[in-house]
Amino acid sequence: MSNSNWRKLLGIMMLMFLLFVAACSDNSSETGGTDSSGEEGESSGEESGGDEPYAFSIMANLHTPEVPQDKVLNKIEEATNTDLEIQWVPDNNYEDRLNTAFATNSLPEAVFLKNQTTFVQFRDAIEDEQFWEIGPYLDEFENLSKLKENVLDNTMVNGKLYTLYQGRPLSRQGIIYRKDWAENLGLEAPKTTEEFMEMARAFTEDDPDGNGENDTFGVTDRSDLVYGAFKTVSSWFGTPNSWGEKDGQLLPEFMFDEYVQTMDFFKEMHGNGFINQDFPVTSKTDQQEFIKNGTAGIYVGSMGDVLSLKDDAIAINPDATFDVHNYVEGPDGEFGIWSIPGYGNLVMFPKSSVETEEDLKKILGFFDKMMSPEVANYAYWGMEGEHYELVDGAAKVTDDSALFDREVKPFQALEIGEPETNSRYLGYFEYEPKAKSEELFIDNENYLIEDPTVPLYSETFSQDGARLQQIITDATYQYILGQIDKAGFEAAVEDWKSQGGDAIIEEYNSSK
Amino acid sequence: METSTISAREEAKQLKKARRSETWRRIKKNKLIYLMILPGLIYFLIYKYLPMYGLIISFQDYKPYKGIMGSEWVGFEHFQRLFTSDEFWMIFKNTLMLFGLQVFVFFPIPIILSLMLNEVRHSFFKRSVQTLVYIPHFMSWVVIVSISYVMLTLDGGIVNAIIESLGMQPINFLLNEEWFRPMYILQVIWREAGWGTIIFLAAITAVDPSLYEAARMDGANRFRQMWHITLPAIRSVIIVLLILKIGDVLELGFEHVYLLLNSSNRSVAEIFDTYVYVAGLQQGQFSYSTAVGFFKGIVGLIMVIFANWLAKKFNEEGIY
């Protein structure tokens, strides 16, 4: 290469280096900017009482694509006199980040856990006193002491309390379906599993949208046996919730006939094309897309999703109408629905980062204030007049729901307790099916099927349960797709038992 | 007393100096050049060798809060568990199968592609093709796998729409163990084949043009020229790249395989990387997954030594 070429190359490299440096410094100035605006909010705060704001970090689940803006956070900081750093982790890979942070001893002061499964995984560390036991302190805090006793009991480890919980309705499961399609075909909401199958068939074969083309199918499902359609349908058939009692012994759900009946039900739907053919690899986004774009007519899952499904569906087809429904009887003439143990998420306080009792009390003080109506409303609904308005004492999200999703929704992940205990506003919904879904959550409480293993402990399950469950999940899908038969499924169950399942059964039954 | 120890020490020093003086003299002479290696050496020490300290946890029942010093030693328990588990042979076989596809199916493709590109006379056409084939390299696996998913799904995918319009039964590409391997290697070719041509094309341009001229004089056609001149000329490059490829034996693209993995194809698609991820990061079995990763590393090392030995057998240079 000639001299001038070298010079050119050098020039380009220098330019790239400069760009790199510029990009970095830009970034830091940006964060600096938000920090200073946070301080401004602080100084204008009223009741901070001259105390220095207490600074700590929280690791929390992010359910939206983007990290929220600081507006709501500033309000929360102001009201609680804290300086928060929230480490948002996308919910999809929360487990990895949680385990990585734990393994490298870099957990922040307050850590949300995601769900019951991760809580069970951490049980070992909790027993080893790696996290603060908070039971004895709760009474000192006005709001935290209101948390429900029976839910707290579900989260205890050896009778001690280590976590604060985030409340959830016990069961939000049900059906969302295209009401206009059902009306076109003269169908009612399904009250039995047979009628459900009939609706799925009619939505597939009888041209529910009346366009003369065979371009629709019944049920849209995704690659999730729990929060997808499968577990809810299995409840209709009377399958126990994860574990159930048979002849006085606790056994996993997949050793019950009802579980096999549910698989047969799905196999029939899949074989006839009443359900999306690739549902074992379909993402939640794609699953919802089928109902939004008018390809599928039935969605089994959380009934609260009806609002967002409708909003997107009418953008494509303004005539689409939806309804929600919960009550579906199985062949035995009874309706049942699985429930969660009363909490959605849990927050823990690692001793590695919270060093003194004094710090712990300050952090608990923050969560205590989070449970006051004022702060709970900031976190859940945002600012009145800007993100929501009050209608009959309930919060109605303003028309700009994108703004709400961007600025407020992520902070809902910080909620502690539930409306009954933290007195935040209930939602006001103009959209009738959404309001109905809230009523059906309460109706579901009459038919709950609870998981009997929630207060029990199995060491094998805590260590190896997730891996073992994979055997059953794989076999369930393979059975539904017709890749294995009943004997093949039973072989998988035997496999599960021999690889550690027997020990789990034994341990659960002895800890009863 | 004092003076005698000092002189003894001095003497020892002198002796050592004499022995090392030759090496030192050379280093001193070229000290600037040695200084230039230093950043590289430090990089390898800090980022490649130091972290190996963590391998210790594969012999422990590692608990993060107890740390490496405080965790209990369990010897080879985790390795025992790995070798006796039902999944071990399945994973081992799957890993080797994908590795075989990489070496025997994928590896020759960039070579063939670059030989073909080299024969293209029209320089504009050649350059555009070259650019077009290496662009997929800059797409992430998520994009590649998603595009395949959209095309291959039974629920409105274009490929099955075509198959059906031809009057054939639709094929369940995504939920079928037989289709996993073809899908895997086709995606690898799609993404990496163009990128792989860069080094070969560079090697080809370095071939002395007078050799071709001489061959043409002797009446060699283009195919002969390619066979007798181009290929032998880039042989050493091919061998070095092959050894490097074999060294990557177990780097089959975790992200790629993990994205393709599902309940129906696990028996052919589970490889060491995905197994380590699920067991280690998702389920928190740190020691066990480190043991699995350690084993994988050892297999990789053996393969590199073997490939290098093989290269030397054939009188080629090898990488060390």
mmCIF file of C-alpha atoms in Angstrom, chain A residues 289-453:
data_model
loop_
_atom_site.group_PDB
_atom_site.id
_atom_site.type_symbol
_atom_site.label_atom_id
_atom_site.label_comp_id
_atom_site.label_asym_id
_atom_site.label_seq_id
_atom_site.Cartn_x
_atom_site.Cartn_y
_atom_site.Cartn_z
ATOM 1 C CA GLU A 289 -51.481 -11.768 16.556
ATOM 2 C CA PHE A 290 -53.710 -14.590 15.290
ATOM 3 C CA ILE A 291 -56.650 -13.265 17.269
ATOM 4 C CA LYS A 292 -55.857 -9.621 16.535
ATOM 5 C CA ASN A 293 -55.750 -10.110 12.778
ATOM 6 C CA GLY A 294 -58.899 -12.194 12.663
ATOM 7 C CA THR A 295 -57.360 -15.583 11.931
ATOM 8 C CA ALA A 296 -58.353 -17.261 15.201
ATOM 9 C CA GLY A 297 -61.425 -16.763 17.364
ATOM 10 C CA ILE A 298 -60.676 -18.241 20.812
ATOM 11 C CA TYR A 299 -57.975 -17.316 23.298
ATOM 12 C CA VAL A 300 -57.602 -19.224 26.539
ATOM 13 C CA GLY A 301 -55.589 -17.458 29.213
ATOM 14 C CA SER A 302 -55.805 -14.364 31.386
ATOM 15 C CA MET A 303 -59.184 -12.778 30.675
ATOM 16 C CA GLY A 304 -57.753 -9.330 31.423
ATOM 17 C CA ASP A 305 -55.925 -9.456 28.073
ATOM 18 C CA VAL A 306 -59.236 -8.735 26.324
ATOM 19 C CA LEU A 307 -58.647 -4.981 26.369
ATOM 20 C CA SER A 308 -55.314 -4.983 24.587
ATOM 21 C CA LEU A 309 -56.518 -7.672 22.150
ATOM 22 C CA LYS A 310 -59.559 -5.601 21.282
ATOM 23 C CA ASP A 311 -57.605 -2.365 20.888
ATOM 24 C CA ASP A 312 -55.308 -3.915 18.296
ATOM 25 C CA ALA A 313 -58.019 -5.990 16.600
ATOM 26 C CA ILE A 314 -60.326 -3.066 15.854
ATOM 27 C CA ALA A 315 -57.433 -1.215 14.274
ATOM 28 C CA ILE A 316 -57.488 -3.940 11.617
ATOM 29 C CA ASN A 317 -61.194 -4.725 11.590
ATOM 30 C CA PRO A 318 -63.457 -2.127 13.261
ATOM 31 C CA ASP A 319 -66.370 -4.593 13.400
ATOM 32 C CA ALA A 320 -64.610 -7.158 15.594
ATOM 33 C CA THR A 321 -66.263 -7.644 18.986
ATOM 34 C CA PHE A 322 -65.099 -9.740 21.908
ATOM 35 C CA ASP A 323 -66.431 -11.305 25.057
ATOM 36 C CA VAL A 324 -64.985 -13.124 28.047
ATOM 37 C CA HIS A 325 -66.195 -16.267 29.749
ATOM 38 C CA ASN A 326 -64.979 -18.468 32.586
ATOM 39 C CA TYR A 327 -67.389 -21.295 33.374
ATOM 40 C CA VAL A 328 -66.710 -24.487 31.376
ATOM 41 C CA GLU A 329 -67.772 -27.852 32.784
ATOM 42 C CA GLY A 330 -65.765 -30.980 32.186
ATOM 43 C CA PRO A 331 -67.242 -34.380 31.303
ATOM 44 C CA ASP A 332 -68.029 -34.948 34.985
ATOM 45 C CA GLY A 333 -70.326 -31.912 35.035
ATOM 46 C CA GLU A 334 -68.119 -29.790 37.258
ATOM 47 C CA PHE A 335 -66.143 -26.611 36.709
ATOM 48 C CA GLY A 336 -62.844 -25.968 38.380
ATOM 49 C CA ILE A 337 -60.021 -23.505 37.751
ATOM 50 C CA TRP A 338 -56.420 -23.587 38.924
ATOM 51 C CA SER A 339 -55.199 -20.858 41.219
ATOM 52 C CA ILE A 340 -51.910 -19.245 42.113
ATOM 53 C CA PRO A 341 -50.913 -19.053 45.791
ATOM 54 C CA GLY A 342 -52.122 -15.442 46.123
ATOM 55 C CA TYR A 343 -48.889 -13.788 45.113
ATOM 56 C CA GLY A 344 -47.392 -13.003 41.760
ATOM 57 C CA ASN A 345 -43.948 -11.875 42.721
ATOM 58 C CA LEU A 346 -41.845 -11.719 45.880
ATOM 59 C CA VAL A 347 -39.131 -9.355 47.021
ATOM 60 C CA MET A 348 -36.139 -10.400 49.144
ATOM 61 C CA PHE A 349 -33.289 -8.593 50.866
ATOM 62 C CA PRO A 350 -29.835 -10.175 50.526
ATOM 63 C CA LYS A 351 -27.546 -9.875 53.526
ATOM 64 C CA SER A 352 -24.610 -9.411 51.161
ATOM 65 C CA SER A 353 -25.857 -5.978 50.125
ATOM 66 C CA VAL A 354 -28.037 -4.924 53.070
ATOM 67 C CA GLU A 355 -25.392 -4.904 55.741
ATOM 68 C CA THR A 356 -27.060 -3.613 58.872
ATOM 69 C CA GLU A 357 -30.419 -3.875 60.542
ATOM 70 C CA GLU A 358 -30.685 -0.123 60.237
ATOM 71 C CA ASP A 359 -30.399 -0.322 56.446
ATOM 72 C CA LEU A 360 -32.952 -3.095 56.348
ATOM 73 C CA LYS A 361 -35.411 -0.975 58.297
ATOM 74 C CA LYS A 362 -34.901 1.911 55.914
ATOM 75 C CA ILE A 363 -35.604 -0.331 52.938
ATOM 76 C CA LEU A 364 -38.618 -1.876 54.630
ATOM 77 C CA GLY A 365 -39.700 1.680 55.373
ATOM 78 C CA PHE A 366 -39.609 2.377 51.661
ATOM 79 C CA PHE A 367 -41.797 -0.619 50.890
ATOM 80 C CA ASP A 368 -44.083 0.400 53.745
ATOM 81 C CA LYS A 369 -44.575 3.746 52.026
ATOM 82 C CA MET A 370 -45.032 1.949 48.715
ATOM 83 C CA MET A 371 -48.089 0.413 50.351
ATOM 84 C CA SER A 372 -49.590 3.757 51.268
ATOM 85 C CA PRO A 373 -52.432 4.740 48.914
ATOM 86 C CA GLU A 374 -50.565 7.784 47.627
ATOM 87 C CA VAL A 375 -47.390 6.001 46.540
ATOM 88 C CA ALA A 376 -49.175 2.820 45.484
ATOM 89 C CA ASN A 377 -51.246 4.925 43.111
ATOM 90 C CA TYR A 378 -48.149 6.624 41.684
ATOM 91 C CA ALA A 379 -46.605 3.234 40.988
ATOM 92 C CA TYR A 380 -49.737 1.640 39.615
ATOM 93 C CA TRP A 381 -51.590 4.437 37.868
ATOM 94 C CA GLY A 382 -49.095 7.280 37.466
ATOM 95 C CA MET A 383 -50.151 10.911 37.922
ATOM 96 C CA GLU A 384 -53.748 11.931 38.124
ATOM 97 C CA GLY A 385 -54.834 14.040 35.179
ATOM 98 C CA GLU A 386 -51.838 12.995 33.170
ATOM 99 C CA HIS A 387 -51.966 9.214 33.121
ATOM 100 C CA TYR A 388 -55.373 8.532 34.642
ATOM 101 C CA GLU A 389 -58.492 10.257 35.881
ATOM 102 C CA LEU A 390 -60.866 9.309 38.646
ATOM 103 C CA VAL A 391 -64.304 8.028 37.708
ATOM 104 C CA ASP A 392 -66.543 6.930 40.597
ATOM 105 C CA GLY A 393 -63.500 6.473 42.827
ATOM 106 C CA ALA A 394 -61.756 4.216 40.351
ATOM 107 C CA ALA A 395 -58.823 4.991 38.077
ATOM 108 C CA LYS A 396 -59.470 5.243 34.377
ATOM 109 C CA VAL A 397 -56.387 5.259 32.165
ATOM 110 C CA THR A 398 -56.432 8.187 29.753
ATOM 111 C CA ASP A 399 -56.939 7.566 26.057
ATOM 112 C CA ASP A 400 -53.240 7.731 25.395
ATOM 113 C CA SER A 401 -52.560 4.177 26.525
ATOM 114 C CA ALA A 402 -49.167 4.197 24.781
ATOM 115 C CA LEU A 403 -48.067 6.995 27.109
ATOM 116 C CA PHE A 404 -49.296 4.950 30.063
ATOM 117 C CA ASP A 405 -47.390 1.873 28.889
ATOM 118 C CA ARG A 406 -44.244 3.925 28.433
ATOM 119 C CA GLU A 407 -44.249 5.955 31.617
ATOM 120 C CA VAL A 408 -46.230 4.009 34.191
ATOM 121 C CA LYS A 409 -46.784 0.347 33.434
ATOM 122 C CA PRO A 410 -43.255 -0.879 34.279
ATOM 123 C CA PHE A 411 -43.590 0.515 37.799
ATOM 124 C CA GLN A 412 -46.532 -1.776 38.453
ATOM 125 C CA ALA A 413 -43.833 -4.408 38.957
ATOM 126 C CA LEU A 414 -42.934 -2.648 42.226
ATOM 127 C CA GLU A 415 -46.358 -2.983 43.782
ATOM 128 C CA ILE A 416 -46.493 -4.609 47.203
ATOM 129 C CA GLY A 417 -49.695 -6.207 48.457
ATOM 130 C CA GLU A 418 -52.967 -5.802 46.598
ATOM 131 C CA PRO A 419 -55.739 -3.151 46.467
ATOM 132 C CA GLU A 420 -57.339 -4.570 49.602
ATOM 133 C CA THR A 421 -54.162 -3.977 51.612
ATOM 134 C CA ASN A 422 -52.471 -1.038 49.877
ATOM 135 C CA SER A 423 -55.729 0.798 49.103
ATOM 136 C CA ARG A 424 -54.745 1.855 45.615
ATOM 137 C CA TYR A 425 -57.584 2.675 43.246
ATOM 138 C CA LEU A 426 -59.280 -0.133 41.419
ATOM 139 C CA GLY A 427 -59.413 0.152 37.673
ATOM 140 C CA TYR A 428 -62.368 1.723 35.930
ATOM 141 C CA PHE A 429 -63.047 0.168 32.556
ATOM 142 C CA GLU A 430 -65.385 1.602 30.012
ATOM 143 C CA TYR A 431 -64.921 -1.435 27.852
ATOM 144 C CA GLU A 432 -67.596 -3.795 29.098
ATOM 145 C CA PRO A 433 -65.833 -7.177 28.586
ATOM 146 C CA LYS A 434 -62.834 -5.859 30.541
ATOM 147 C CA ALA A 435 -65.078 -4.884 33.429
ATOM 148 C CA LYS A 436 -66.724 -8.296 33.164
ATOM 149 C CA SER A 437 -63.339 -10.003 33.316
ATOM 150 C CA GLU A 438 -62.678 -8.299 36.661
ATOM 151 C CA GLU A 439 -65.969 -9.731 37.943
ATOM 152 C CA LEU A 440 -65.125 -13.169 36.619
ATOM 153 C CA PHE A 441 -61.811 -13.139 38.542
ATOM 154 C CA ILE A 442 -63.928 -12.914 41.665
ATOM 155 C CA ASP A 443 -66.375 -15.526 40.388
ATOM 156 C CA ASN A 444 -63.452 -17.891 39.757
ATOM 157 C CA GLU A 445 -62.706 -17.831 43.475
ATOM 158 C CA ASN A 446 -65.725 -20.108 44.025
ATOM 159 C CA TYR A 447 -64.213 -22.873 41.931
ATOM 160 C CA LEU A 448 -60.529 -22.795 42.778
ATOM 161 C CA ILE A 449 -58.260 -25.802 42.505
ATOM 162 C CA GLU A 450 -55.279 -25.133 44.751
ATOM 163 C CA ASP A 451 -51.796 -26.532 44.564
ATOM 164 C CA PRO A 452 -51.376 -28.671 47.703
ATOM 165 C CA THR A 453 -47.573 -28.550 47.530
#
